[in-house]
Amino acid sequence: MDGNGRWAKKRGLPRTAGHSAGADAFRKIARYSHKLGVQYLTVYAFSTENWKRPADEVAGIMALLEKYLLQALRDLEKEKIRICIFGDLAPFTPRLQTLCRECMERSSIYTGGQVNICLNYGGRDEIVRAAQKWAAEGCPALSEERFGSYMWGGSIPDPDLLIRPGGEMRISNFLLWECAYSEFYFTDVLWPDFDEAELDKAIEAFRHRQRRYGDVG
Ligand code: IPE
Ligand code: MG
C-alpha cells in the first residue's frame, strides 16, 4: 500500500493524513475484494524496515493501526472476514499485541474470506524464521511445500496477483517466497486513490496474463 506520503504532500497535508486516507482505502478494498469472492487478500501495512521512519510518523501509523483493529473487532460479525497478522508482534505495545491477537482469535471462525495484514513484516525475515522453525522441529525432511508451510500464512495458496500502487517497480521485501509465480501489476495510482475501479482494472489485466509456470503454454 504505497504512496500515502506523496498523496498527503500533494495536498499540503502531514504524512499521517496520507496514512489515514490509506487506511480508509484499505477498508474499502478489503470489503470489495470480499464481495468479489477473493479468498485471500494480503496487504503490506508496515515493514521490518519502516521502523527507520521518524518517530512521530511511526507513532501515527501505530495509532491508526489501533483504530483499525478496534473498528475491525466491532464490525467482525457484520464483515465476516477472517483477519490474520503476518509478522513478529513483539516490538509492538502490549495493547496493540492484544488487539491483534483478539482480532485473529475472534475472526478465526469465518471461512469465506481472509485478510492478511503484514505488520513488522519482511520477506527475508519470514524465510529466516521459517528455517528456524524447521530447525526447532529437528530438521525434518524438506520439500518446497513443507518449507512453505513454515511461512506466516501456513499452507494458504501463493498469491495469484501482486499489486503495487504508488509508481515504484520493486518488491521491497514483500512475500519473497510466496511470489515465485505471482503476476505483478504496477500502477502510478497512489494508494489512497486506489478504489474499486482500480482493483477492477488490475483484475482485468490479470485476466489477460498467460501463466505458464515455466512450461511452453
Ligand atoms: C506507504 O506509504 C505506507 C507505509 C509504508 C506505512 P508511504 O508512506 O511509503 O508513502 P510514500 O511512498 O512516501 O508516498
Ligand atoms: Mg513509500
PDB file of N, CA and C and ligand atoms in Angstrom, residues 2-4 6 15 53 164 168, ligand 2:
ATOM      1  N   ASP A   2       1.423   1.579  -1.171  1.00  0.00           N
ATOM      2  CA  ASP A   2       2.430   2.635  -1.233  1.00  0.00           C
ATOM      3  C   ASP A   2       1.872   3.935  -1.815  1.00  0.00           C
ATOM      4  N   GLY A   3       2.426   5.032  -1.357  1.00  0.00           N
ATOM      5  CA  GLY A   3       2.071   6.336  -1.918  1.00  0.00           C
ATOM      6  C   GLY A   3       1.303   7.253  -0.972  1.00  0.00           C
ATOM      7  N   ASN A   4       1.124   6.804   0.270  1.00  0.00           N
ATOM      8  CA  ASN A   4       0.376   7.621   1.237  1.00  0.00           C
ATOM      9  C   ASN A   4       1.030   8.982   1.475  1.00  0.00           C
ATOM     10  N   ARG A   6       3.163  10.713  -0.444  1.00  0.00           N
ATOM     11  CA  ARG A   6       3.076  11.605  -1.607  1.00  0.00           C
ATOM     12  C   ARG A   6       1.663  12.144  -1.797  1.00  0.00           C
ATOM     13  N   ARG A  15       2.134  13.740   6.556  1.00  0.00           N
ATOM     14  CA  ARG A  15       2.165  12.357   6.053  1.00  0.00           C
ATOM     15  C   ARG A  15       1.128  11.468   6.746  1.00  0.00           C
ATOM     16  N   ARG A  53      11.643   5.152  10.053  1.00  0.00           N
ATOM     17  CA  ARG A  53      10.965   6.435   9.794  1.00  0.00           C
ATOM     18  C   ARG A  53      10.940   7.295  11.053  1.00  0.00           C
ATOM     19  N   ARG A 164       1.176  -3.420  -6.897  1.00  0.00           N
ATOM     20  CA  ARG A 164       1.906  -2.368  -6.209  1.00  0.00           C
ATOM     21  C   ARG A 164       1.463  -1.011  -6.753  1.00  0.00           C
ATOM     22  N   GLU A 168       6.370   2.821  -7.839  1.00  0.00           N
ATOM     23  CA  GLU A 168       7.685   2.151  -7.774  1.00  0.00           C
ATOM     24  C   GLU A 168       7.541   0.749  -8.371  1.00  0.00           C
TER      25      GLU A 168
HETATM   26 MG    MG B   2       6.686   4.561   0.005  1.00  0.00          MG
END
